[in-house]
Amino acid sequence: MSNLSVSNVREFNTQPEGNPLVESPLAWSYRHHPAPRGNGQHAGVVLREKALLGHLVLRGGAIALDEAVRQTLGISLPSKPNALAFDDNGERSIQWISPDEWLVIVPGGEEFALESALRKALGDAHASIVNASGGQTVLTLSGDNAREVLMKSTSYDVHPSAFPVGKGVTTVFAKATVILRRPSETHWELVVRRSFADYCYRWLLDASAEYGIDTQ
Amino acid sequence: MFYIFCPYCKEHREEEEFHARGQAHLMRPADPDNTTDEEWGDYLFFRNNPRGIHHEMWVHSVGCRKFFNITRNTVTYEILETYPMGEQPTITADIPSVRHEQGVQAADGGWQTVGARPESKALNEETSS
């Protein structure tokens, strides 16, 4: 116990061996609250889930983390508040959450290798990495009326002048908390907590009903 | 609704993202073993309740989850400034121009007392006793 240092953290792969059945946090909702089937009408809102991605929460000093993230992900750490950065093909992202906290989202299955690589790159720097993959899921909203649905749901200003592409904020959504981000002109992403996923999904179904909604 | 500037997110956010967490700048006695019961009791239980300029701690609980400080007028509810933890306020009741502007009076010992009557000259005259 005398030689405890940050590099002695026990890490383990949360991806199980073999090929067991895995379900997204919304699997129950899809079965019990299927979206109203489109009756050939144009859907104003398209809702998709990016299920089972790898989520890592990084905390620590910006300088040490920036170096480690550049080495392992090839993205520089967004230092400006509420900034969101993607890698070249748009699959891996890193987002400013607070002055000493960043959220990394990578394709599912990559998170454990990334965590180990980050720990190695960080060495003895004072930092923490938490694998939050099981705790949250990503919903994407697109379509002509996606912004109208957001305007009904959150008090944050989602007008393009206040919410440009490459911005992400943690804010109130309905009566829950989400991380709302704008990866492209046409798409919005909502990072929702697992325990709020069903609530947010059903809220979105209800709020989108007047425009017509298309789910998978 | 307040529209509060978070000094960490560097932008204004709706009040529902925040929580008030009481008086700011409370100092824990440096040497608790040699502190009188009265000093310790003051530190634990007694808070200022001024009618006028007040410095409060708030937390951006739905957001960056950081604590910061707000200088607020408890009569008009106006938020005069927000600043990060560890910094000192630039707007205080010790500044005569602030007292005049905010319609706040200070009695003996620097206590802010009766509230805003900026139109009443007699009440607002600076007297030292």
CSV table of C-alpha atoms in Angstrom, one decimal:
chain,number,residue,atom,x,y,z
A,1,MET,CA,0.0,0.0,0.0
A,2,SER,CA,3.0,2.3,0.3
A,3,ASN,CA,3.7,2.7,-3.3
A,4,LEU,CA,0.3,3.9,-4.5
A,5,SER,CA,0.4,6.1,-7.5
A,6,VAL,CA,-2.1,7.0,-10.2
A,7,SER,CA,-0.4,4.6,-12.6
A,8,ASN,CA,-1.3,1.7,-10.4
A,9,VAL,CA,-5.0,1.9,-11.3
A,10,ARG,CA,-6.6,-1.5,-11.9
A,11,GLU,CA,-8.3,-1.5,-15.3
A,12,PHE,CA,-10.5,-4.1,-16.9
A,13,ASN,CA,-12.2,-4.6,-20.2
A,14,THR,CA,-15.9,-4.1,-19.8
A,15,GLN,CA,-16.5,-5.8,-23.2
A,16,PRO,CA,-17.4,-9.4,-22.3
A,17,GLU,CA,-15.6,-12.4,-23.9
A,18,GLY,CA,-17.4,-14.3,-26.6
A,19,ASN,CA,-20.5,-13.0,-28.2
A,20,PRO,CA,-23.2,-12.6,-25.7
A,21,LEU,CA,-26.5,-10.8,-26.5
A,22,VAL,CA,-26.1,-7.0,-25.9
A,23,GLU,CA,-29.0,-4.5,-25.9
A,24,SER,CA,-29.0,-0.8,-26.1
A,25,PRO,CA,-30.5,1.1,-23.1
A,26,LEU,CA,-33.4,1.8,-25.4
A,27,ALA,CA,-34.2,-1.8,-26.3
A,28,TRP,CA,-37.1,-2.0,-23.8
A,29,SER,CA,-38.5,1.3,-25.2
A,30,TYR,CA,-38.4,0.1,-28.8
A,31,ARG,CA,-40.4,-2.9,-27.8
A,32,HIS,CA,-43.0,-1.2,-25.6
A,33,HIS,CA,-43.2,2.2,-27.3
A,34,PRO,CA,-42.7,1.8,-31.0
A,35,ALA,CA,-42.9,5.0,-33.0
A,36,PRO,CA,-46.1,5.7,-34.8
A,37,ARG,CA,-45.6,4.1,-38.2
A,38,GLY,CA,-45.3,6.6,-41.0
A,39,ASN,CA,-48.3,6.5,-43.2
A,40,GLY,CA,-46.4,7.5,-46.3
A,41,GLN,CA,-46.1,11.1,-45.1
A,42,HIS,CA,-42.9,13.0,-45.1
A,43,ALA,CA,-41.2,12.7,-41.7
A,44,GLY,CA,-40.0,16.1,-40.3
A,45,VAL,CA,-37.8,14.5,-37.7
A,46,VAL,CA,-35.5,11.5,-38.1
A,47,LEU,CA,-34.4,9.9,-34.8
A,48,ARG,CA,-31.6,7.4,-34.7
A,49,GLU,CA,-29.6,5.8,-31.9
A,50,LYS,CA,-25.9,5.3,-32.0
A,51,ALA,CA,-25.9,2.4,-29.6
A,52,LEU,CA,-23.1,0.8,-27.7
A,53,LEU,CA,-20.4,3.3,-28.4
A,54,GLY,CA,-17.3,3.7,-26.2
A,55,HIS,CA,-17.5,6.7,-23.8
A,56,LEU,CA,-14.6,7.8,-21.7
A,57,VAL,CA,-14.6,10.7,-19.2
A,58,LEU,CA,-11.2,12.3,-18.9
A,59,ARG,CA,-10.4,14.5,-16.0
A,60,GLY,CA,-7.2,16.3,-15.2
A,61,GLY,CA,-5.0,19.1,-16.4
A,62,ALA,CA,-5.4,20.3,-19.9
A,63,ILE,CA,-1.7,20.3,-20.8
A,64,ALA,CA,-1.0,16.7,-19.8
A,65,LEU,CA,-4.3,15.4,-21.3
A,66,ASP,CA,-3.8,17.3,-24.5
A,67,GLU,CA,-0.5,15.6,-25.1
A,68,ALA,CA,-1.9,12.2,-24.4
A,69,VAL,CA,-4.9,12.7,-26.5
A,70,ARG,CA,-2.9,13.9,-29.5
A,71,GLN,CA,-0.6,10.9,-29.2
A,72,THR,CA,-3.4,8.3,-29.0
A,73,LEU,CA,-6.4,9.8,-30.9
A,74,GLY,CA,-4.7,12.4,-33.1
A,75,ILE,CA,-7.1,15.1,-32.1
A,76,SER,CA,-6.1,18.1,-30.0
A,77,LEU,CA,-8.0,18.6,-26.8
A,78,PRO,CA,-10.6,21.4,-27.3
A,79,SER,CA,-9.5,24.0,-24.8
A,80,LYS,CA,-12.3,26.5,-25.4
A,81,PRO,CA,-15.5,26.1,-23.4
A,82,ASN,CA,-18.3,24.1,-25.0
A,83,ALA,CA,-16.1,23.0,-27.9
A,84,LEU,CA,-16.4,19.7,-29.7
A,85,ALA,CA,-13.7,18.2,-32.0
A,86,PHE,CA,-13.9,15.3,-34.3
A,87,ASP,CA,-11.2,13.2,-36.0
A,88,ASP,CA,-10.9,13.2,-39.8
A,89,ASN,CA,-13.6,10.6,-40.6
A,90,GLY,CA,-15.9,11.9,-37.9
A,91,GLU,CA,-16.1,8.7,-35.9
A,92,ARG,CA,-14.2,9.7,-32.8
A,93,SER,CA,-15.0,12.9,-30.9
A,94,ILE,CA,-13.8,14.7,-27.8
A,95,GLN,CA,-15.9,17.4,-26.1
A,96,TRP,CA,-15.2,20.0,-23.5
A,97,ILE,CA,-17.4,19.4,-20.5
A,98,SER,CA,-15.9,21.5,-17.8
A,99,PRO,CA,-12.5,23.2,-17.3
A,100,ASP,CA,-10.9,19.9,-16.2
A,101,GLU,CA,-13.2,17.4,-17.8
A,102,TRP,CA,-13.6,16.1,-21.4
A,103,LEU,CA,-15.9,13.4,-22.9
A,104,VAL,CA,-14.4,11.1,-25.5
A,105,ILE,CA,-16.7,9.0,-27.7
A,106,VAL,CA,-15.2,6.3,-29.9
A,107,PRO,CA,-16.7,3.4,-31.9
A,108,GLY,CA,-17.8,0.5,-29.6
A,109,GLY,CA,-15.0,-1.9,-28.7
A,110,GLU,CA,-12.2,0.7,-29.0
A,111,GLU,CA,-12.6,2.2,-25.6
A,112,PHE,CA,-10.5,-0.3,-23.6
A,113,ALA,CA,-7.5,-0.1,-25.9
A,114,LEU,CA,-7.8,3.6,-25.9
A,115,GLU,CA,-8.0,3.8,-22.1
A,116,SER,CA,-4.8,1.7,-21.8
A,117,ALA,CA,-3.0,3.8,-24.3
A,118,LEU,CA,-4.1,7.0,-22.6
A,119,ARG,CA,-2.9,5.7,-19.2
A,120,LYS,CA,0.4,4.8,-20.7
A,121,ALA,CA,0.8,8.2,-22.4
A,122,LEU,CA,-0.3,10.0,-19.2
A,123,GLY,CA,2.3,8.2,-17.1
A,124,ASP,CA,2.3,9.7,-13.6
A,125,ALA,CA,0.3,12.8,-14.5
A,126,HIS,CA,-2.5,13.6,-12.2
A,127,ALA,CA,-5.5,12.5,-14.2
A,128,SER,CA,-8.5,10.2,-14.1
A,129,ILE,CA,-10.1,8.1,-16.9
A,130,VAL,CA,-13.6,6.6,-16.3
A,131,ASN,CA,-15.2,4.3,-18.8
A,132,ALA,CA,-18.9,5.5,-18.9
A,133,SER,CA,-19.9,3.4,-22.0
A,134,GLY,CA,-22.5,1.5,-20.1
A,135,GLY,CA,-24.0,4.6,-18.5
A,136,GLN,CA,-25.0,6.6,-21.5
A,137,THR,CA,-26.2,6.4,-25.1
A,138,VAL,CA,-26.2,8.7,-28.1
A,139,LEU,CA,-29.4,9.8,-30.0
A,140,THR,CA,-29.2,11.7,-33.3
A,141,LEU,CA,-31.8,14.0,-34.5
A,142,SER,CA,-32.0,15.3,-38.1
A,143,GLY,CA,-34.7,16.3,-40.5
A,144,ASP,CA,-36.4,19.6,-41.4
A,145,ASN,CA,-38.0,20.0,-38.0
A,146,ALA,CA,-35.3,18.8,-35.7
A,147,ARG,CA,-34.5,22.2,-34.4
A,148,GLU,CA,-38.2,22.9,-33.7
A,149,VAL,CA,-38.3,19.8,-31.5
A,150,LEU,CA,-35.2,20.9,-29.6
A,151,MET,CA,-36.7,24.4,-29.1
A,152,LYS,CA,-39.7,22.7,-27.4
A,153,SER,CA,-37.5,20.6,-25.2
A,154,THR,CA,-34.6,22.7,-24.0
A,155,SER,CA,-34.2,26.2,-22.7
A,156,TYR,CA,-30.8,26.5,-24.4
A,157,ASP,CA,-30.7,28.7,-27.5
A,158,VAL,CA,-30.4,26.3,-30.5
A,159,HIS,CA,-30.5,29.0,-33.2
A,160,PRO,CA,-27.5,28.5,-35.6
A,161,SER,CA,-26.1,31.9,-34.6
A,162,ALA,CA,-25.8,30.7,-30.9
A,163,PHE,CA,-25.2,27.1,-31.6
A,164,PRO,CA,-22.8,26.6,-34.5
A,165,VAL,CA,-21.5,23.3,-35.7
A,166,GLY,CA,-18.7,22.1,-33.4
A,167,LYS,CA,-20.4,23.2,-30.2
A,168,GLY,CA,-21.7,21.0,-27.4
A,169,VAL,CA,-23.2,21.9,-24.1
A,170,THR,CA,-24.5,20.1,-21.0
A,171,THR,CA,-28.0,21.5,-20.4
A,172,VAL,CA,-31.6,20.8,-19.4
A,173,PHE,CA,-33.7,18.7,-21.8
A,174,ALA,CA,-37.3,18.3,-20.8
A,175,LYS,CA,-36.9,17.4,-17.1
A,176,ALA,CA,-33.7,15.6,-17.6
A,177,THR,CA,-30.0,16.5,-18.3
A,178,VAL,CA,-28.4,15.8,-21.6
A,179,ILE,CA,-25.3,16.7,-23.5
A,180,LEU,CA,-26.5,18.4,-26.6
A,181,ARG,CA,-24.0,18.7,-29.5
A,182,ARG,CA,-24.0,19.7,-33.1
A,183,PRO,CA,-21.6,17.5,-35.2
A,184,SER,CA,-22.8,18.8,-38.6
A,185,GLU,CA,-25.2,21.3,-40.2
A,186,THR,CA,-27.9,18.7,-40.5
A,187,HIS,CA,-27.5,16.6,-37.4
A,188,TRP,CA,-27.8,17.1,-33.7
A,189,GLU,CA,-26.6,14.6,-31.1
A,190,LEU,CA,-28.0,14.0,-27.6
A,191,VAL,CA,-25.8,12.1,-25.1
A,192,VAL,CA,-28.4,10.8,-22.6
A,193,ARG,CA,-28.0,8.9,-19.4
A,194,ARG,CA,-29.0,5.3,-19.5
A,195,SER,CA,-31.6,5.9,-16.7
A,196,PHE,CA,-33.1,8.8,-18.6
A,197,ALA,CA,-32.9,7.2,-22.1
A,198,ASP,CA,-36.5,5.9,-22.1
A,199,TYR,CA,-37.9,9.2,-20.8
A,200,CYS,CA,-36.0,11.2,-23.4
A,201,TYR,CA,-36.9,8.8,-26.2
A,202,ARG,CA,-40.6,9.0,-25.3
A,203,TRP,CA,-40.4,12.7,-24.9
A,204,LEU,CA,-38.9,13.0,-28.4
A,205,LEU,CA,-41.7,10.7,-29.9
A,206,ASP,CA,-44.3,12.9,-28.3
A,207,ALA,CA,-42.7,16.2,-29.2
A,208,SER,CA,-42.1,15.1,-32.8
A,209,ALA,CA,-45.6,13.7,-33.4
A,210,GLU,CA,-46.8,16.9,-35.0
A,211,TYR,CA,-44.0,16.9,-37.6
A,212,GLY,CA,-44.0,13.1,-38.2
A,213,ILE,CA,-41.1,11.1,-36.9
A,214,ASP,CA,-39.0,8.4,-38.5
A,215,THR,CA,-37.2,5.9,-36.2
A,216,GLN,CA,-35.3,2.8,-37.1
B,1,MET,CA,-35.9,33.9,-14.6
B,2,PHE,CA,-32.2,34.9,-14.1
B,3,TYR,CA,-29.9,34.7,-17.0
B,4,ILE,CA,-26.6,33.9,-15.2
B,5,PHE,CA,-23.1,34.2,-16.6
B,6,CYS,CA,-21.1,31.1,-15.8
B,7,PRO,CA,-17.4,32.2,-15.4
B,8,TYR,CA,-16.3,28.7,-16.5
B,9,CYS,CA,-18.6,28.1,-19.5
B,10,LYS,CA,-18.0,31.8,-20.4
B,11,GLU,CA,-21.6,32.3,-21.4
B,12,HIS,CA,-25.0,33.1,-20.0
B,13,ARG,CA,-27.3,30.2,-19.0
B,14,GLU,CA,-30.8,29.8,-17.7
B,15,GLU,CA,-31.3,29.9,-14.0
B,16,GLU,CA,-32.7,26.3,-13.9
B,17,GLU,CA,-29.2,25.1,-14.6
B,18,PHE,CA,-27.9,26.6,-11.3
B,19,HIS,CA,-28.3,26.1,-7.6
B,20,ALA,CA,-27.6,28.7,-4.9
B,21,ARG,CA,-25.3,27.3,-2.2
B,22,GLY,CA,-25.2,30.0,0.5
B,23,GLN,CA,-22.8,32.7,1.6
B,24,ALA,CA,-19.4,32.9,-0.2
B,25,HIS,CA,-15.9,33.6,1.3
B,26,LEU,CA,-16.4,31.7,4.5
B,27,MET,CA,-13.0,30.9,6.0
B,28,ARG,CA,-12.6,27.8,8.2
B,29,PRO,CA,-10.6,28.8,11.3
B,30,ALA,CA,-6.9,28.1,10.5
B,31,ASP,CA,-6.3,26.4,13.8
B,32,PRO,CA,-9.4,24.5,14.9
B,33,ASP,CA,-7.8,23.0,18.0
B,34,ASN,CA,-7.2,26.5,19.5
B,35,THR,CA,-10.5,28.1,18.5
B,36,THR,CA,-13.1,29.2,21.0
B,37,ASP,CA,-16.6,27.8,20.9
B,38,GLU,CA,-17.9,31.1,19.8
B,39,GLU,CA,-15.6,31.5,16.8
B,40,TRP,CA,-16.3,27.9,15.8
B,41,GLY,CA,-20.1,28.5,16.2
B,42,ASP,CA,-19.9,31.6,14.1
B,43,TYR,CA,-18.1,29.7,11.4
B,44,LEU,CA,-20.5,26.8,11.4
B,45,PHE,CA,-23.9,28.4,11.9
B,46,PHE,CA,-24.0,32.2,11.6
B,47,ARG,CA,-24.4,33.8,8.2
B,48,ASN,CA,-24.8,37.4,7.0
B,49,ASN,CA,-28.3,38.4,5.9
B,50,PRO,CA,-27.8,41.8,4.5
B,51,ARG,CA,-30.3,43.9,2.8
B,52,GLY,CA,-28.3,45.0,-0.1
B,53,ILE,CA,-25.0,43.7,-1.6
B,54,HIS,CA,-24.4,40.0,-0.9
B,55,HIS,CA,-21.8,37.6,-2.1
B,56,GLU,CA,-23.1,34.1,-2.7
B,57,MET,CA,-21.7,30.8,-3.8
B,58,TRP,CA,-23.6,29.1,-6.7
B,59,VAL,CA,-23.0,25.9,-8.6
B,60,HIS,CA,-23.6,25.3,-12.3
B,61,SER,CA,-25.1,21.9,-11.5
B,62,VAL,CA,-26.5,21.2,-14.9
B,63,GLY,CA,-23.5,22.2,-16.9
B,64,CYS,CA,-19.9,22.3,-16.0
B,65,ARG,CA,-20.7,21.5,-12.3
B,66,LYS,CA,-18.3,24.1,-11.0
B,67,PHE,CA,-18.9,26.3,-8.0
B,68,PHE,CA,-18.5,30.1,-8.5
B,69,ASN,CA,-19.5,33.3,-6.8
B,70,ILE,CA,-22.2,35.8,-7.5
B,71,THR,CA,-22.5,39.4,-6.1
B,72,ARG,CA,-26.2,40.1,-5.9
B,73,ASN,CA,-28.4,42.9,-4.5
B,74,THR,CA,-30.9,41.1,-2.2
B,75,VAL,CA,-33.4,44.0,-2.6
B,76,THR,CA,-33.6,44.3,-6.3
B,77,TYR,CA,-32.3,40.7,-7.1
B,78,GLU,CA,-29.9,42.3,-9.6
B,79,ILE,CA,-26.8,40.2,-10.2
B,80,LEU,CA,-23.9,42.6,-10.3
B,81,GLU,CA,-21.1,40.2,-11.2
B,82,THR,CA,-20.0,36.6,-11.2
B,83,TYR,CA,-16.5,35.5,-10.6
B,84,PRO,CA,-14.6,32.1,-10.2
B,85,MET,CA,-13.7,30.5,-6.9
B,86,GLY,CA,-10.6,31.9,-5.3
B,87,GLU,CA,-11.1,35.5,-6.6
B,88,GLN,CA,-12.3,38.5,-4.7
B,89,PRO,CA,-15.4,40.5,-5.7
B,90,THR,CA,-14.8,43.9,-7.4
B,91,ILE,CA,-18.2,45.2,-6.3
B,92,THR,CA,-18.7,45.4,-2.6
B,93,ALA,CA,-20.8,47.3,-0.1
B,94,ASP,CA,-17.6,49.0,1.1
B,95,ILE,CA,-17.5,51.1,-2.1
B,96,PRO,CA,-19.5,54.3,-1.6
B,97,SER,CA,-20.4,54.6,-5.4
B,98,VAL,CA,-21.8,51.0,-5.3
B,99,ARG,CA,-23.8,51.8,-2.2
B,100,HIS,CA,-25.2,54.9,-3.8
B,101,GLU,CA,-25.9,53.3,-7.1
B,102,GLN,CA,-27.6,50.3,-5.5
B,103,GLY,CA,-29.5,52.4,-2.9
B,104,VAL,CA,-27.9,50.6,0.0
B,105,GLN,CA,-26.9,52.1,3.4
B,106,ALA,CA,-24.3,51.0,5.8
B,107,ALA,CA,-24.7,51.5,9.5
B,108,ASP,CA,-22.0,51.2,12.2
B,109,GLY,CA,-19.6,48.4,11.7
B,110,GLY,CA,-20.3,48.3,8.0
B,111,TRP,CA,-23.6,46.5,8.3
B,112,GLN,CA,-25.9,47.1,5.5
B,113,THR,CA,-29.2,48.0,7.0
B,114,VAL,CA,-32.4,49.6,5.7
B,115,GLY,CA,-33.1,49.2,2.1
B,116,ALA,CA,-33.3,51.2,-1.0
B,117,ARG,CA,-34.4,54.8,-0.9
B,118,PRO,CA,-32.0,56.3,-3.3
B,119,GLU,CA,-34.3,59.3,-3.7
B,120,SER,CA,-34.0,60.2,0.0
B,121,LYS,CA,-30.9,62.3,0.4
B,122,ALA,CA,-31.1,62.4,4.2
B,123,LEU,CA,-31.1,58.6,4.5
B,124,ASN,CA,-28.2,58.2,2.1
B,125,GLU,CA,-25.8,60.7,3.5
B,126,GLU,CA,-22.5,59.2,4.5
B,127,THR,CA,-22.2,59.7,8.3
B,128,SER,CA,-19.6,58.2,10.5
B,129,SER,CA,-20.4,57.7,14.1
